[in-house]
Amino acid sequence: QNLTVEGKADIKERIDVGKNDNTFVGRNAGLNAQAASNGNTFIGQAAGLNDTIGVGNVFVGESSGANSNANDNTFLGRTSGLFNTSGFRNTFLGKSAGADNLTGFENVFVGLNAGEQNSTGTRNTFLGTFASPFTTDSLDKAIAIGFNAKVNCSNCAVIGGTGDDAVSVGIGTNEPDASYRLNVVG
């Protein structure tokens, strides 16, 4: 029942701390949360806006997780996890990372627009700006690492992009020969 403020406090619309063990900070953050929604932290304008029953989520950034109603997601960055509806145990870090994910679960997307085009794929790892599926949105256990790296098959791994975005990969060396795509020493 006590409020102590030292310095400037400029609250325009919403701070809701402790409602069902939730913490909501920002205009419309957690606006539609119901009694079943608990243990969430939503920080930023419209973060977790339409979450009504989610549990144990952390959404930080404008509109992050705005449409999510799932559990145990961590979305950090503006519009990260924006369209996630029922995908659970996802980790999306970066502006618009996993923004198109609807039902995919246990994914890790790190980087600007990482995981774009993934809507139903599960257990994928996309690390790097624009790292994502190439054309399909339903991959399982796919890995794309590097700037603009694209993968187009389940249970496959891709390092680096193609064309101007291609990289040379070294195994057993810290300076792969750029004239070869794969360098194996040993």
mmCIF file of N, CA, C and O in Angstrom, residues 116 127-132 134 144-150 158-169 178 181:
data_model
loop_
_atom_site.group_PDB
_atom_site.id
_atom_site.type_symbol
_atom_site.label_atom_id
_atom_site.label_comp_id
_atom_site.label_asym_id
_atom_site.label_seq_id
_atom_site.Cartn_x
_atom_site.Cartn_y
_atom_site.Cartn_z
ATOM 1 N N GLU A 116 11.766 -15.737 -39.758
ATOM 2 C CA GLU A 116 10.659 -15.230 -40.570
ATOM 3 C C GLU A 116 10.167 -16.360 -41.466
ATOM 4 O O GLU A 116 10.926 -17.232 -41.866
ATOM 5 N N LEU A 127 19.870 -18.778 -36.143
ATOM 6 C CA LEU A 127 20.731 -17.792 -35.496
ATOM 7 C C LEU A 127 21.327 -16.863 -36.542
ATOM 8 O O LEU A 127 22.088 -17.309 -37.407
ATOM 9 N N GLY A 128 20.992 -15.599 -36.495
ATOM 10 C CA GLY A 128 21.537 -14.608 -37.409
ATOM 11 C C GLY A 128 20.436 -13.778 -38.037
ATOM 12 O O GLY A 128 19.293 -14.220 -38.159
ATOM 13 N N THR A 129 20.797 -12.585 -38.445
ATOM 14 C CA THR A 129 19.847 -11.709 -39.114
ATOM 15 C C THR A 129 19.300 -12.398 -40.358
ATOM 16 O O THR A 129 20.059 -12.870 -41.189
ATOM 17 N N PHE A 130 18.001 -12.487 -40.459
ATOM 18 C CA PHE A 130 17.262 -13.112 -41.566
ATOM 19 C C PHE A 130 17.497 -14.619 -41.693
ATOM 20 O O PHE A 130 17.142 -15.209 -42.707
ATOM 21 N N ALA A 131 18.093 -15.274 -40.717
ATOM 22 C CA ALA A 131 18.228 -16.736 -40.746
ATOM 23 C C ALA A 131 16.828 -17.333 -40.600
ATOM 24 O O ALA A 131 16.087 -16.959 -39.699
ATOM 25 N N SER A 132 16.463 -18.236 -41.512
ATOM 26 C CA SER A 132 15.085 -18.720 -41.507
ATOM 27 C C SER A 132 14.909 -19.906 -42.453
ATOM 28 O O SER A 132 15.828 -20.279 -43.177
ATOM 29 N N PHE A 134 13.749 -21.573 -45.931
ATOM 30 C CA PHE A 134 13.855 -21.012 -47.280
ATOM 31 C C PHE A 134 12.477 -20.785 -47.881
ATOM 32 O O PHE A 134 12.130 -19.670 -48.241
ATOM 33 N N ALA A 144 19.723 -23.060 -39.139
ATOM 34 C CA ALA A 144 20.319 -22.100 -40.070
ATOM 35 C C ALA A 144 21.127 -21.115 -39.230
ATOM 36 O O ALA A 144 20.597 -20.494 -38.313
ATOM 37 N N ILE A 145 22.418 -21.001 -39.540
ATOM 38 C CA ILE A 145 23.308 -20.139 -38.773
ATOM 39 C C ILE A 145 24.001 -19.165 -39.706
ATOM 40 O O ILE A 145 24.622 -19.581 -40.692
ATOM 41 N N GLY A 146 23.917 -17.878 -39.398
ATOM 42 C CA GLY A 146 24.618 -16.849 -40.151
ATOM 43 C C GLY A 146 23.661 -15.899 -40.823
ATOM 44 O O GLY A 146 22.456 -16.148 -40.937
ATOM 45 N N PHE A 147 24.226 -14.789 -41.296
ATOM 46 C CA PHE A 147 23.425 -13.776 -41.970
ATOM 47 C C PHE A 147 22.737 -14.364 -43.194
ATOM 48 O O PHE A 147 23.368 -14.972 -44.045
ATOM 49 N N ASN A 148 21.432 -14.219 -43.260
ATOM 50 C CA ASN A 148 20.626 -14.644 -44.399
ATOM 51 C C ASN A 148 20.746 -16.138 -44.702
ATOM 52 O O ASN A 148 20.532 -16.565 -45.828
ATOM 53 N N ALA A 149 21.110 -16.928 -43.711
ATOM 54 C CA ALA A 149 21.185 -18.380 -43.891
ATOM 55 C C ALA A 149 19.767 -18.924 -44.024
ATOM 56 O O ALA A 149 18.888 -18.586 -43.247
ATOM 57 N N LYS A 150 19.534 -19.762 -45.020
ATOM 58 C CA LYS A 150 18.216 -20.341 -45.272
ATOM 59 C C LYS A 150 18.342 -21.860 -45.340
ATOM 60 O O LYS A 150 19.243 -22.383 -45.976
ATOM 61 N N VAL A 158 22.386 -25.641 -42.020
ATOM 62 C CA VAL A 158 23.013 -24.774 -43.020
ATOM 63 C C VAL A 158 23.816 -23.721 -42.280
ATOM 64 O O VAL A 158 23.333 -23.126 -41.311
ATOM 65 N N ILE A 159 25.042 -23.496 -42.741
ATOM 66 C CA ILE A 159 25.868 -22.427 -42.185
ATOM 67 C C ILE A 159 26.127 -21.424 -43.290
ATOM 68 O O ILE A 159 26.686 -21.767 -44.328
ATOM 69 N N GLY A 160 25.701 -20.206 -43.083
ATOM 70 C CA GLY A 160 25.917 -19.130 -44.048
ATOM 71 C C GLY A 160 24.853 -19.096 -45.115
ATOM 72 O O GLY A 160 24.116 -20.048 -45.332
ATOM 73 N N GLY A 161 24.812 -17.955 -45.780
ATOM 74 C CA GLY A 161 23.859 -17.759 -46.860
ATOM 75 C C GLY A 161 24.410 -18.275 -48.171
ATOM 76 O O GLY A 161 25.357 -19.060 -48.208
ATOM 77 N N THR A 162 23.815 -17.833 -49.263
ATOM 78 C CA THR A 162 24.266 -18.213 -50.595
ATOM 79 C C THR A 162 24.649 -16.952 -51.361
ATOM 80 O O THR A 162 24.375 -15.837 -50.927
ATOM 81 N N GLY A 163 25.291 -17.126 -52.509
ATOM 82 C CA GLY A 163 25.702 -15.984 -53.308
ATOM 83 C C GLY A 163 26.644 -15.078 -52.542
ATOM 84 O O GLY A 163 27.618 -15.546 -51.943
ATOM 85 N N ASP A 164 26.361 -13.796 -52.520
ATOM 86 C CA ASP A 164 27.202 -12.835 -51.807
ATOM 87 C C ASP A 164 27.217 -13.068 -50.291
ATOM 88 O O ASP A 164 28.103 -12.590 -49.599
ATOM 89 N N ASP A 165 26.253 -13.790 -49.790
ATOM 90 C CA ASP A 165 26.174 -14.053 -48.355
ATOM 91 C C ASP A 165 26.812 -15.378 -47.956
ATOM 92 O O ASP A 165 26.755 -15.781 -46.800
ATOM 93 N N ALA A 166 27.416 -16.091 -48.903
ATOM 94 C CA ALA A 166 28.035 -17.389 -48.623
ATOM 95 C C ALA A 166 29.280 -17.207 -47.754
ATOM 96 O O ALA A 166 29.944 -16.170 -47.792
ATOM 97 N N VAL A 167 29.590 -18.227 -46.954
ATOM 98 C CA VAL A 167 30.767 -18.219 -46.093
ATOM 99 C C VAL A 167 31.568 -19.490 -46.312
ATOM 100 O O VAL A 167 31.058 -20.474 -46.829
ATOM 101 N N SER A 168 32.828 -19.451 -45.920
ATOM 102 C CA SER A 168 33.661 -20.652 -45.914
ATOM 103 C C SER A 168 33.663 -21.207 -44.500
ATOM 104 O O SER A 168 33.824 -20.471 -43.532
ATOM 105 N N VAL A 169 33.489 -22.514 -44.389
ATOM 106 C CA VAL A 169 33.408 -23.175 -43.090
ATOM 107 C C VAL A 169 34.705 -23.918 -42.833
ATOM 108 O O VAL A 169 35.212 -24.631 -43.714
ATOM 109 N N ALA A 178 39.214 -19.273 -48.274
ATOM 110 C CA ALA A 178 37.999 -18.693 -48.843
ATOM 111 C C ALA A 178 37.658 -19.234 -50.223
ATOM 112 O O ALA A 178 36.537 -19.065 -50.696
ATOM 113 N N ARG A 181 34.313 -23.864 -49.889
ATOM 114 C CA ARG A 181 33.197 -23.680 -48.966
ATOM 115 C C ARG A 181 33.401 -24.466 -47.680
ATOM 116 O O ARG A 181 32.934 -24.079 -46.628
#
